[in-house]
mmCIF file with all atom_site columns, C-alpha atoms in Angstrom:
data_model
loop_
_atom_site.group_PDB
_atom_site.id
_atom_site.type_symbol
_atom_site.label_atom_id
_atom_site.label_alt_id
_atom_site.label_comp_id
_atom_site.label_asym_id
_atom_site.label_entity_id
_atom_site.label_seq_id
_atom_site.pdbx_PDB_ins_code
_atom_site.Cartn_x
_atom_site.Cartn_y
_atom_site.Cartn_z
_atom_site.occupancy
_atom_site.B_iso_or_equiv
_atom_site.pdbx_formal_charge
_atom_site.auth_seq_id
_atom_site.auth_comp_id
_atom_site.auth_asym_id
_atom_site.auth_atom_id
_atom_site.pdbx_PDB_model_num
ATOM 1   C CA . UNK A 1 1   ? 67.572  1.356  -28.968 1.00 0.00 ? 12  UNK A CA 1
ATOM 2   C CA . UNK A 1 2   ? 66.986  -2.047 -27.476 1.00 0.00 ? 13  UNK A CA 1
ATOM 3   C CA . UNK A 1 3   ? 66.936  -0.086 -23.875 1.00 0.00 ? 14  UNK A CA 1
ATOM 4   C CA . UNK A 1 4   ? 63.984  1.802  -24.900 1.00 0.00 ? 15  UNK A CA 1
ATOM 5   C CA . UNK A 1 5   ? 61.970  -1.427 -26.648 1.00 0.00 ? 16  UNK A CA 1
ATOM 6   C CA . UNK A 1 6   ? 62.640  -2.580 -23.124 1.00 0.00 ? 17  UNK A CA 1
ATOM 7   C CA . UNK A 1 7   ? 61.645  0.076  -21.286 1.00 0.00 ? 18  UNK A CA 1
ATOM 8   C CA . UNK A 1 8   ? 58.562  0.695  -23.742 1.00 0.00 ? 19  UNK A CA 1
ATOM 9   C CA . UNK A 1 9   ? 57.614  -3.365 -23.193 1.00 0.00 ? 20  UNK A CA 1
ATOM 10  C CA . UNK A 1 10  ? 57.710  -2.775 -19.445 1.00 0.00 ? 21  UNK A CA 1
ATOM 11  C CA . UNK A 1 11  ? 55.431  0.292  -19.337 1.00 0.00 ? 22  UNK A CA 1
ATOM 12  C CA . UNK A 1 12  ? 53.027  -1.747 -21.823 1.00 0.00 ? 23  UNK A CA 1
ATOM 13  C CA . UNK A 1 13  ? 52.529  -4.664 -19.459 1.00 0.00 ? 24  UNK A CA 1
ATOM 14  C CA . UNK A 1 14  ? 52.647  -2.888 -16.182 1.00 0.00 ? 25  UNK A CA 1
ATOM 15  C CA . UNK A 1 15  ? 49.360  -0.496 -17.932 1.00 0.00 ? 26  UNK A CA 1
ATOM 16  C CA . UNK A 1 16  ? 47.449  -4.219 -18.855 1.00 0.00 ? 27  UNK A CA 1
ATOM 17  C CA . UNK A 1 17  ? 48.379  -5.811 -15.336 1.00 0.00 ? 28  UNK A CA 1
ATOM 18  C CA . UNK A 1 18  ? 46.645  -2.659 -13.800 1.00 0.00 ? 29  UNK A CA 1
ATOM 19  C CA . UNK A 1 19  ? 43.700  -2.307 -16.338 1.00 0.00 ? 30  UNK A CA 1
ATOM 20  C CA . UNK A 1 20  ? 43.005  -5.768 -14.725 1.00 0.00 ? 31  UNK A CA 1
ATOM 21  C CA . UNK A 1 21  ? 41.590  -5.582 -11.264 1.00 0.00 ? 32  UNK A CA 1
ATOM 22  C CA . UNK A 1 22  ? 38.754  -7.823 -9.137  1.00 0.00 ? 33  UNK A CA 1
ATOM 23  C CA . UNK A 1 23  ? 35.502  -6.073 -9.689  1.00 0.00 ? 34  UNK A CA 1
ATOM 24  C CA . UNK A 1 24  ? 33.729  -4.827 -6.636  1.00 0.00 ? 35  UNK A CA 1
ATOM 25  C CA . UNK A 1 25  ? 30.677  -6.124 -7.503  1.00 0.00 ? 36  UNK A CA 1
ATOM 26  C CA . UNK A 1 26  ? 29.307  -9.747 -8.558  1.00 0.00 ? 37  UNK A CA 1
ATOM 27  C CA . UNK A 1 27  ? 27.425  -9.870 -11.534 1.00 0.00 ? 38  UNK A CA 1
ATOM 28  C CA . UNK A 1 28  ? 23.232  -9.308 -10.760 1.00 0.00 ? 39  UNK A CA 1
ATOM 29  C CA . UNK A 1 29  ? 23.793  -8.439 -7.365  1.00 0.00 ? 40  UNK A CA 1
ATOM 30  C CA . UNK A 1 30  ? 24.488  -5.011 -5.688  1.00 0.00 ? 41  UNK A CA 1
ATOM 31  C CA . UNK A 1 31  ? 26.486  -4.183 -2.769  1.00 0.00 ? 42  UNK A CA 1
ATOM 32  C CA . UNK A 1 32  ? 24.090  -2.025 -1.192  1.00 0.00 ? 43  UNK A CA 1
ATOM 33  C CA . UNK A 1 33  ? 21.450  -3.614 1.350   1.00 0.00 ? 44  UNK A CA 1
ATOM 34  C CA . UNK A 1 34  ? 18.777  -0.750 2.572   1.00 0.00 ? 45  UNK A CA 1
ATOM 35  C CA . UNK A 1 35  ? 16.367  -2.175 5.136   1.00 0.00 ? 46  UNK A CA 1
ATOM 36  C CA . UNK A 1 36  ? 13.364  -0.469 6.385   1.00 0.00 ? 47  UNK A CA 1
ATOM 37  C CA . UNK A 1 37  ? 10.730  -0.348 9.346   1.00 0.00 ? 48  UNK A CA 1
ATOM 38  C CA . UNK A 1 38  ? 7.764   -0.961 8.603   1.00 0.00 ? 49  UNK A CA 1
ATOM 39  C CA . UNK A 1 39  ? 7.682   -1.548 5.381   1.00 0.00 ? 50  UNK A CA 1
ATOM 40  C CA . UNK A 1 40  ? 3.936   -1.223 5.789   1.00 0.00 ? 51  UNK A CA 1
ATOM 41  C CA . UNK A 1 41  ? 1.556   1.231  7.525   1.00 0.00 ? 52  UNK A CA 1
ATOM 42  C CA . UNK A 1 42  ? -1.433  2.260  8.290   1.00 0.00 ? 53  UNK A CA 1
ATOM 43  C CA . UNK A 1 43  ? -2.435  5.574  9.047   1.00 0.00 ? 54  UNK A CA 1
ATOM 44  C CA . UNK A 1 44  ? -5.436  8.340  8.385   1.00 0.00 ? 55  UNK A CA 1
ATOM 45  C CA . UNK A 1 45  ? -5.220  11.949 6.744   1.00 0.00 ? 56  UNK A CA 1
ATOM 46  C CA . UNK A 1 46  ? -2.885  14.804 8.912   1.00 0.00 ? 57  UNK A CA 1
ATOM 47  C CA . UNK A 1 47  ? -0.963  11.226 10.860  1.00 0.00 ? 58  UNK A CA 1
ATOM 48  C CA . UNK A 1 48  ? 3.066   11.219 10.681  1.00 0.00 ? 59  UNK A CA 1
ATOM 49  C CA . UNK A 1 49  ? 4.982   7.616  10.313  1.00 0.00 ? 60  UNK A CA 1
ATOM 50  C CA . UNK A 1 50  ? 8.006   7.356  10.872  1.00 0.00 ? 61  UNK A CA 1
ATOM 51  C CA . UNK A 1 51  ? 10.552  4.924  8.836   1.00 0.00 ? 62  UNK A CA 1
ATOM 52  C CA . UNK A 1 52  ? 13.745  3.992  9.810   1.00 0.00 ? 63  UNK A CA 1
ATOM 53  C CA . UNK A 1 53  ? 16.287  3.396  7.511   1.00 0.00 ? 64  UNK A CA 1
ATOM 54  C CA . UNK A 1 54  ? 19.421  1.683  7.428   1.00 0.00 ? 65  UNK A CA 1
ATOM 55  C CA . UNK A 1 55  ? 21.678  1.524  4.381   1.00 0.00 ? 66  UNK A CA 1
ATOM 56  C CA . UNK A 1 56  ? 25.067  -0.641 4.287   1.00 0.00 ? 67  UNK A CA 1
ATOM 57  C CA . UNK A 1 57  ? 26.920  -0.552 1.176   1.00 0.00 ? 68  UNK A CA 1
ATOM 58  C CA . UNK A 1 58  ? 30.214  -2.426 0.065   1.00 0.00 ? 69  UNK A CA 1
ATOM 59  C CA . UNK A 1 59  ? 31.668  0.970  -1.948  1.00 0.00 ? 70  UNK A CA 1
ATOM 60  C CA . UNK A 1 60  ? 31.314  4.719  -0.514  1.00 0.00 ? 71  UNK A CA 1
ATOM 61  C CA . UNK A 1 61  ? 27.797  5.832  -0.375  1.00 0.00 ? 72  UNK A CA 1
ATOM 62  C CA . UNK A 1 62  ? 26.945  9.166  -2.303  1.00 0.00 ? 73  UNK A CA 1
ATOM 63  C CA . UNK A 1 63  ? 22.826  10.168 -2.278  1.00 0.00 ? 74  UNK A CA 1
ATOM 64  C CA . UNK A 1 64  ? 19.427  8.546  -0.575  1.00 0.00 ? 75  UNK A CA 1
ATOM 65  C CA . UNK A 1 65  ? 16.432  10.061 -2.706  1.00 0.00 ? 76  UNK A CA 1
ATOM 66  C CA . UNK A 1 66  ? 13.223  9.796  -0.956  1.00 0.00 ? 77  UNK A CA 1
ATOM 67  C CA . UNK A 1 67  ? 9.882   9.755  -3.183  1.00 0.00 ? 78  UNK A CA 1
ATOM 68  C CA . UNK A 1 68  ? 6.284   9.334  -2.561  1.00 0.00 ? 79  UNK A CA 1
ATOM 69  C CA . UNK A 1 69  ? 3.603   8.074  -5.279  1.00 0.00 ? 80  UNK A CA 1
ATOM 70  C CA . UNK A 1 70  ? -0.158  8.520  -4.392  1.00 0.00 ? 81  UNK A CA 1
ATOM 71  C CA . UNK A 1 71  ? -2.584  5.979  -5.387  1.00 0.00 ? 82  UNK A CA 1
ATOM 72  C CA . UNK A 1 72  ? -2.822  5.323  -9.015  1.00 0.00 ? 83  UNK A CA 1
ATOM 73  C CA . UNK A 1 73  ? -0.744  8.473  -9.481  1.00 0.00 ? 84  UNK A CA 1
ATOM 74  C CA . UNK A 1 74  ? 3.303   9.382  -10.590 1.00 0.00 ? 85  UNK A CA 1
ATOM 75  C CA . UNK A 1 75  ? 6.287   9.603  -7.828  1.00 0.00 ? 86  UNK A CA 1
ATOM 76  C CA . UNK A 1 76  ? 6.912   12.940 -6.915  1.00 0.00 ? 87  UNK A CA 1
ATOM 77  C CA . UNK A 1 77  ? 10.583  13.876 -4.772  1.00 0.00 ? 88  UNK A CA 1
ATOM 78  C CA . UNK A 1 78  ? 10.458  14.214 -1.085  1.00 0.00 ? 89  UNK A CA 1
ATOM 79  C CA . UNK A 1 79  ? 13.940  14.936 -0.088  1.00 0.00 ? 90  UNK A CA 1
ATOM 80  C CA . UNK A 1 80  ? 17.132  14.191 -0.922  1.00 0.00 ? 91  UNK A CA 1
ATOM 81  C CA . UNK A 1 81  ? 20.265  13.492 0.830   1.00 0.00 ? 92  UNK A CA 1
ATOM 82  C CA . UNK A 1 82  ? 23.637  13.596 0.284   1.00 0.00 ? 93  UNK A CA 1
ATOM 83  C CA . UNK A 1 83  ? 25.724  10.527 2.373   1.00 0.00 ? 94  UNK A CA 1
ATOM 84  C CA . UNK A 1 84  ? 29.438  9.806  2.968   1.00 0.00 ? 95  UNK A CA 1
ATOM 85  C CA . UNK A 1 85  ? 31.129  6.382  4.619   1.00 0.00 ? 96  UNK A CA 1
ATOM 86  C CA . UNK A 1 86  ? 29.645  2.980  4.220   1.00 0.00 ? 97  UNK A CA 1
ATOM 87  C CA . UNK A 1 87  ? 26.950  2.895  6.067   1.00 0.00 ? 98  UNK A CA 1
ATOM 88  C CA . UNK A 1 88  ? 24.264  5.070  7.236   1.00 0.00 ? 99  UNK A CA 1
ATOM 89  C CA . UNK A 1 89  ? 20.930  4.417  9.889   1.00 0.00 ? 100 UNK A CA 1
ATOM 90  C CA . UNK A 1 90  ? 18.001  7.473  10.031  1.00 0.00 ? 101 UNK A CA 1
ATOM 91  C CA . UNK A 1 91  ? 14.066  8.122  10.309  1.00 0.00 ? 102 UNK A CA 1
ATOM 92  C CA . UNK A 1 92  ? 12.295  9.842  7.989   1.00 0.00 ? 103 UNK A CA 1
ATOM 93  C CA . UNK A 1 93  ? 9.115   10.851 9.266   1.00 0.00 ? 104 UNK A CA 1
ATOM 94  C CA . UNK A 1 94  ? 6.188   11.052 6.633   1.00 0.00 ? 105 UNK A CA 1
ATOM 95  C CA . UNK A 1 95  ? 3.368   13.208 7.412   1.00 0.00 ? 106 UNK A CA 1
ATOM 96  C CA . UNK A 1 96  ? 0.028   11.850 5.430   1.00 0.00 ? 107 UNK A CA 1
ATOM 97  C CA . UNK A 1 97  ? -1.486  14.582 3.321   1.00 0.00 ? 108 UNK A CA 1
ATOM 98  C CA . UNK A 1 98  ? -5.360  14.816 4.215   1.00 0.00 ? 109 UNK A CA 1
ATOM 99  C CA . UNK A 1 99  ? -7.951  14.269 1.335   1.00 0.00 ? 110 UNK A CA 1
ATOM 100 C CA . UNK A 1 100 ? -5.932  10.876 0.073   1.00 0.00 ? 111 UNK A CA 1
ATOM 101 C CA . UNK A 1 101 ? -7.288  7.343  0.283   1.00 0.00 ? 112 UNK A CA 1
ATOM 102 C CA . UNK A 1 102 ? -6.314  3.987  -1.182  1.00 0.00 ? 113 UNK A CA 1
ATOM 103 C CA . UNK A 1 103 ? -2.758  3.036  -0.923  1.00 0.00 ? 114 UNK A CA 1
ATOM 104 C CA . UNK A 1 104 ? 0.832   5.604  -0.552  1.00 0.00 ? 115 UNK A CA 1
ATOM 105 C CA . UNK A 1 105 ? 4.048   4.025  -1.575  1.00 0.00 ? 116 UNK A CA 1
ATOM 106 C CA . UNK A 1 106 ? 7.130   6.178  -0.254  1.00 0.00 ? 117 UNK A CA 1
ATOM 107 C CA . UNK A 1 107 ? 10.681  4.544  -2.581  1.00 0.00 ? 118 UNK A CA 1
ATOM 108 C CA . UNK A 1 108 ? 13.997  5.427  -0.995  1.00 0.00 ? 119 UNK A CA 1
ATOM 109 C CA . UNK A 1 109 ? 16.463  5.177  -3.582  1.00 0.00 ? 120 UNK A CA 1
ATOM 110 C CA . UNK A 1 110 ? 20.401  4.595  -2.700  1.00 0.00 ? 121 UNK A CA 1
ATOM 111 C CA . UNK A 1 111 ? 22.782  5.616  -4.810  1.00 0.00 ? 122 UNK A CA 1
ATOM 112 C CA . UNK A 1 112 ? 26.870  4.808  -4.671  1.00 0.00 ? 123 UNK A CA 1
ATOM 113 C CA . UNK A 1 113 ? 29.669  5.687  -7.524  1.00 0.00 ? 124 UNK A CA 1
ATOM 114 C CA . UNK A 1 114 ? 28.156  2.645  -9.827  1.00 0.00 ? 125 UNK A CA 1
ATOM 115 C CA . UNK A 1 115 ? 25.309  0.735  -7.964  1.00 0.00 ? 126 UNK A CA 1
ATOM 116 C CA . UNK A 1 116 ? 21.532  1.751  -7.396  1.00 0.00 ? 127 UNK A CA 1
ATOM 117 C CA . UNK A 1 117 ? 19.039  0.082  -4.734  1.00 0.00 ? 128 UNK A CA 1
ATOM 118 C CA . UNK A 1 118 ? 15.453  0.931  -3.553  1.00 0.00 ? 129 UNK A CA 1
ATOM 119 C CA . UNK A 1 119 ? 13.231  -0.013 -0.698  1.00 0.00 ? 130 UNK A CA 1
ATOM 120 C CA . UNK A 1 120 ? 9.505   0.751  -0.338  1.00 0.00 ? 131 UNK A CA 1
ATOM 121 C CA . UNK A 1 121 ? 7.061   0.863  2.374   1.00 0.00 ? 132 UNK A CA 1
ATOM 122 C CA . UNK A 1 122 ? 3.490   1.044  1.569   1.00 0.00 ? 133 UNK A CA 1
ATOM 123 C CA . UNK A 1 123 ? 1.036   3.088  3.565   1.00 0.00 ? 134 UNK A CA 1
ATOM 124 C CA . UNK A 1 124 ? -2.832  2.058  3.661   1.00 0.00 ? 135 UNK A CA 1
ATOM 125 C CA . UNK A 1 125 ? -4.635  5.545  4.575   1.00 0.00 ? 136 UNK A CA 1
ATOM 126 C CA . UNK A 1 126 ? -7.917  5.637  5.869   1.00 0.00 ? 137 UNK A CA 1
ATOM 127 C CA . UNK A 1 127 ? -10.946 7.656  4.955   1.00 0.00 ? 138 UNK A CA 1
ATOM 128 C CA . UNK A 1 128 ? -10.923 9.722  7.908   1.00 0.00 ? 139 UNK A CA 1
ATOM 129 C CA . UNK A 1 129 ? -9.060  12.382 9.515   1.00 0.00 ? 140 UNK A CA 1
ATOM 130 C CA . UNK A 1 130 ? -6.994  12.071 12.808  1.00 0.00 ? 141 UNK A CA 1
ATOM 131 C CA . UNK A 1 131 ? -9.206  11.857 15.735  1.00 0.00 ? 142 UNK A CA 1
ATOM 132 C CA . UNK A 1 132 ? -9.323  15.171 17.197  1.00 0.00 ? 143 UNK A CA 1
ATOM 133 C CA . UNK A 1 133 ? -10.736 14.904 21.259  1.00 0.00 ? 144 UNK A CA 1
ATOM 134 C CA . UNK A 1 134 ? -13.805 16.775 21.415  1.00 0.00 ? 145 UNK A CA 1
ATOM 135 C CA . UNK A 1 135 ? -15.407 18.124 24.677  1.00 0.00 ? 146 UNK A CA 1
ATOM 136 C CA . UNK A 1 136 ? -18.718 19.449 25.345  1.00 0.00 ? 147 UNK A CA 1
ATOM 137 C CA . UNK A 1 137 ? -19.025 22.779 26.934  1.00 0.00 ? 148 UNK A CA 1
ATOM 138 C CA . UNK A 1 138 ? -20.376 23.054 30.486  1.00 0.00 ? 149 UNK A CA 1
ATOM 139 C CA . UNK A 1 139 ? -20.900 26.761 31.816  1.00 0.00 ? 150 UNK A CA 1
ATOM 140 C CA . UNK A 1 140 ? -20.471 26.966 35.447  1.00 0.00 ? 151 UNK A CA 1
ATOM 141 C CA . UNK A 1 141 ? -23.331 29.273 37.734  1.00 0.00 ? 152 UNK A CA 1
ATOM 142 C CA . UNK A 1 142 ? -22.747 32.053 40.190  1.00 0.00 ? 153 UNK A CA 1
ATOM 143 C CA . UNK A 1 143 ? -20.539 31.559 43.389  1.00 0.00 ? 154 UNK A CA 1
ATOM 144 C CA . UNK A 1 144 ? -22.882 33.463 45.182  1.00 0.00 ? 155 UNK A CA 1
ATOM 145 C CA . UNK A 1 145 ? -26.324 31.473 42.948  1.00 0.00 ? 156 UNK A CA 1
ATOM 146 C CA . UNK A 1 146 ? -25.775 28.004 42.009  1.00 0.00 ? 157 UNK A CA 1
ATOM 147 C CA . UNK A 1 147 ? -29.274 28.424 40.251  1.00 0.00 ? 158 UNK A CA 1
ATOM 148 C CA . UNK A 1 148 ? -27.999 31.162 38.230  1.00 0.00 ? 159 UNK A CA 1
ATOM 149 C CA . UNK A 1 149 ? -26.009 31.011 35.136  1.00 0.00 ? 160 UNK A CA 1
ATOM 150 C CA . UNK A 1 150 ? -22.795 33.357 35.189  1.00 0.00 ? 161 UNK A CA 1
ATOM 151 C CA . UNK A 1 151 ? -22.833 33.120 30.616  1.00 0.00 ? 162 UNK A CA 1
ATOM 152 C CA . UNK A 1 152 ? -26.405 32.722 30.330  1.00 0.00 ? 163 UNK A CA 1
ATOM 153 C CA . UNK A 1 153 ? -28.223 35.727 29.019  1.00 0.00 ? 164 UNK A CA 1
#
């Protein structure tokens, strides 16, 4: 009898020594830093930007969410991905719907086992379009009539 009080005071301690471990994490902080370039733009309707993105994180990383929300409207989802190791660099390249003005904010969202951590970068859009090169037409004459029009009816 007193070998199993023993036994049953060893098995007791040893379970509150391990329920007792550092944390990872310090209180109001979190261990994932996600940088990005530029964190502003500005671009017009049918333009791509491209951000780079590099996450470091303390702890595994698990997901990167990528959302956009249009002037004075909700975020919608973009992408997701699905990471692995502790650190991760990529570009995402945005393409600028056409018919939007004012401002675009585009949120990447990191995600380990127990921490969260966004980054935004905020694209001013113009009110026009991509330039588009325009070129007049010139019709060339005859090779036997310069005077002569070879399209000219």
């Amino acid at each position: 009898m007193k070998k199993m009080r023993l036994f049953f005071l060893l098995i007791v301690s040893a379970s509150i020594m391990a329920a007792c471990s550092k944390t990872d994490t310090p209180p109001n902080s979190s261990p994932i830093a996600v940088t990005l370039s530029p964190t502003t733009a500005t671009a017009n309707g049918g333009d791509s930007v491209g951000i780079t993105c590099t996450i470091t994180d303390d702890n595994n990383l698990k997901d990167v969410v990528i959302s956009q929300t249009l002037a004075g409207g909700s975020p919608t989802q973009l992408e997701s991905y699905t990471l692995s190791g502790k650190s991760k660099q990529f570009t995402y390249y945005y393409h600028v719907p056409t018919g939007v003005t004012g401002t675009i904010v585009i949120t990447f969202t990191v995600d380990d086992a127990s921490n969260t951590q966004t980054a935004t970068t905020t694209i001013t859009v113009g009110s026009s379009v991509s330039d588009i090169n325009s070129y007049s037409a010139v019709l060339l004459g005859s090779y036997a009539d310069p005077t002569a029009g070879s399209f000219y009816a």
